[in-house]
Coordinates of C-alpha atoms in Angstrom, one line a residue:
M7 CA 15.2 12.8 -11.5
N8 CA 12.0 14.8 -11.5
L9 CA 10.1 16.1 -8.4
A10 CA 7.5 13.3 -8.4
N11 CA 10.2 10.6 -8.5
K12 CA 12.2 12.4 -5.8
L13 CA 9.1 12.2 -3.6
T14 CA 8.7 8.5 -4.3
M15 CA 12.4 8.0 -3.3
F16 CA 11.8 10.0 -0.2
R17 CA 9.0 7.6 0.7
V18 CA 11.4 4.7 0.1
I19 CA 13.9 6.2 2.5
L20 CA 11.2 6.8 5.1
I21 CA 10.3 3.0 5.2
P22 CA 13.4 1.9 7.1
V23 CA 13.2 5.0 9.3
F24 CA 9.6 4.0 10.2
L25 CA 10.6 0.5 11.0
I26 CA 13.6 1.6 13.1
V27 CA 11.4 3.9 15.1
L28 CA 8.9 1.1 15.8
Y29 CA 11.6 -1.3 16.9
A30 CA 13.3 1.4 19.1
D31 CA 10.4 1.1 21.5
F32 CA 11.0 4.5 23.2
D33 CA 8.3 6.7 24.8
Y34 CA 5.9 7.8 22.1
C35 CA 7.6 5.8 19.4
R36 CA 4.3 4.9 17.9
Y37 CA 3.4 8.6 17.6
V38 CA 6.7 9.3 15.9
A39 CA 6.1 6.3 13.6
L40 CA 2.6 7.6 12.9
A41 CA 4.0 10.9 11.8
I42 CA 6.5 9.2 9.6
F43 CA 3.9 7.0 8.1
A44 CA 1.5 9.9 7.5
V45 CA 4.2 11.9 5.7
A46 CA 5.1 8.9 3.6
S47 CA 1.4 8.3 2.8
F48 CA 1.0 12.0 1.8
T49 CA 3.9 11.7 -0.5
D50 CA 2.0 8.9 -2.3
Y51 CA -0.8 11.3 -3.1
L52 CA 1.5 14.2 -3.8
D53 CA 3.9 12.5 -6.2
G54 CA 1.0 11.1 -8.3
H55 CA -0.7 14.5 -8.4
I56 CA 2.6 16.2 -9.4
A57 CA 3.4 13.6 -12.0
R58 CA 0.0 13.7 -13.7
S59 CA -0.5 17.5 -13.5
R60 CA 2.9 18.4 -14.8
G61 CA 3.3 15.7 -17.3
L62 CA 6.2 14.1 -15.3
V63 CA 4.9 10.5 -15.5
T64 CA 7.9 8.2 -16.1
D65 CA 8.5 4.4 -16.3
F66 CA 10.6 4.7 -13.1
G67 CA 7.6 6.3 -11.3
K68 CA 5.1 3.7 -12.7
F69 CA 7.3 1.0 -11.2
M70 CA 8.7 2.5 -8.0
D71 CA 5.6 4.3 -6.7
P72 CA 3.4 1.3 -6.3
L73 CA 6.4 -0.7 -5.0
A74 CA 7.1 1.9 -2.3
D75 CA 3.4 1.9 -1.3
K76 CA 3.4 -1.9 -1.0
V77 CA 6.6 -2.1 1.1
L78 CA 5.4 0.8 3.4
V79 CA 2.0 -0.9 4.0
M80 CA 3.5 -4.4 4.4
T81 CA 6.1 -3.1 6.9
A82 CA 3.4 -1.6 9.1
M83 CA 1.2 -4.7 8.8
L84 CA 4.1 -6.9 9.7
M85 CA 4.6 -4.9 12.9
F86 CA 0.9 -5.2 13.7
V87 CA 1.2 -9.0 13.3
S88 CA 4.3 -9.1 15.5
W89 CA 2.5 -7.1 18.2
G90 CA -0.6 -9.4 18.0
Q91 CA -2.7 -6.5 16.7
M92 CA -3.6 -8.2 13.4
P93 CA -3.8 -11.8 12.5
A94 CA -1.1 -13.1 10.2
W95 CA -3.7 -14.5 7.8
V96 CA -5.0 -11.0 7.1
L97 CA -1.4 -10.0 6.1
A98 CA -1.2 -13.2 4.0
V99 CA -4.4 -12.3 2.1
V100 CA -3.2 -8.7 1.4
L101 CA 0.2 -10.0 0.3
A102 CA -1.4 -12.6 -2.0
R103 CA -3.6 -9.9 -3.6
E104 CA -0.6 -7.7 -4.2
L105 CA 1.4 -10.5 -5.8
A106 CA -1.6 -11.6 -7.9
V107 CA -2.4 -8.1 -9.2
S108 CA 1.4 -7.6 -9.9
G109 CA 1.5 -10.8 -11.8
L110 CA -1.6 -9.8 -13.8
R111 CA 0.1 -6.5 -14.7
M112 CA 3.2 -8.4 -15.8
L113 CA 1.2 -10.7 -18.1
A114 CA -0.4 -7.6 -19.6
A115 CA 2.9 -5.8 -20.0
A116 CA 4.3 -8.9 -21.8
D117 CA 1.5 -8.3 -24.4
G118 CA 2.2 -4.5 -24.5
K119 CA -0.9 -3.7 -22.5
V120 CA -1.1 -1.5 -19.4
I121 CA -3.5 -2.2 -16.6
A122 CA -4.3 1.2 -15.0
A123 CA -5.0 1.5 -11.3
A124 CA -8.7 1.0 -10.7
W125 CA -10.8 3.2 -8.6
S126 CA -11.3 0.3 -6.1
G127 CA -7.5 0.0 -5.9
K128 CA -7.2 3.7 -5.0
V129 CA -9.9 3.2 -2.3
K130 CA -8.0 0.2 -1.0
T131 CA -4.8 2.1 -0.7
A132 CA -6.4 5.2 0.9
S133 CA -8.5 3.2 3.4
T134 CA -5.5 0.9 4.2
M135 CA -3.3 3.9 4.9
A136 CA -6.0 5.6 7.0
C137 CA -6.5 2.3 9.0
I138 CA -2.8 1.9 9.6
I139 CA -2.6 5.5 10.9
L140 CA -5.5 4.7 13.3
M141 CA -3.9 1.4 14.3
L142 CA -0.7 3.2 15.3
L143 CA -2.8 5.0 17.9
P144 CA -3.9 3.5 21.2
I145 CA -7.4 2.6 19.9
P146 CA -9.9 0.2 21.5
E147 CA -9.6 -3.4 20.3
T148 CA -13.0 -3.2 18.6
L149 CA -11.8 -0.3 16.4
N150 CA -8.6 -2.2 15.7
L151 CA -10.8 -5.1 14.5
V152 CA -12.8 -2.8 12.3
C153 CA -9.6 -1.4 10.8
W154 CA -8.2 -4.8 9.7
V155 CA -11.7 -5.9 8.5
V156 CA -11.8 -2.7 6.3
I157 CA -8.3 -3.5 5.0
L158 CA -9.3 -7.1 4.3
A159 CA -12.6 -6.2 2.6
T160 CA -11.2 -3.5 0.3
T161 CA -8.2 -5.7 -0.5
V162 CA -10.3 -8.7 -1.5
Y163 CA -12.9 -6.5 -3.4
S164 CA -10.3 -4.6 -5.4
G165 CA -8.4 -7.8 -6.2
I166 CA -11.5 -9.5 -7.5
E167 CA -12.3 -6.4 -9.5
Y168 CA -8.9 -6.3 -11.1
F169 CA -9.2 -9.9 -12.3
I170 CA -12.8 -9.6 -13.6
K171 CA -12.1 -6.4 -15.5
N172 CA -8.8 -7.8 -16.9
K173 CA -9.7 -11.4 -17.5
H174 CA -8.9 -10.9 -21.2
V175 CA -5.2 -10.6 -20.2
I176 CA -5.0 -14.3 -19.1
D177 CA -4.7 -16.8 -21.9
W178 CA -7.1 -19.4 -20.5
S179 CA -6.3 -21.9 -23.4
N180 CA -2.8 -22.4 -21.9
L181 CA -4.0 -23.4 -18.5

């Protein structure tokens, strides 16, 4: 297993640690969880950079890296919903976008095509992770609202962009 994939697996291991810390509910648990989330988020950037710059891109990495990101983000957002810090419908929209884009990618893969990550998807990931880090802090309710609006807006925009740019992947005659 190469270094990039090891970093991805480290991120996967950090997900249950992040969740356990949040459920432990000890003094400063959200700060510890924030540190774990920040490290996990940084490994997302780092593993991609290492894989591309060193020619270490693998099928395992192409599959596991985005999956680890999705599970990490969904875990944090589920906690925010359970705390009443984010409406469940925002999480539902984010989850629907992730499943729809993954489905589009599967359709493309069935035809031997690859849908590369779009710039808006990278912006969505970065802004979502930054907002989650902020939401783990004791921020005013207004800033919390701004964070989930940013998450929602970048999610919807990037989802629409993926489908518009890749509409050729869907065989509309079979619908």
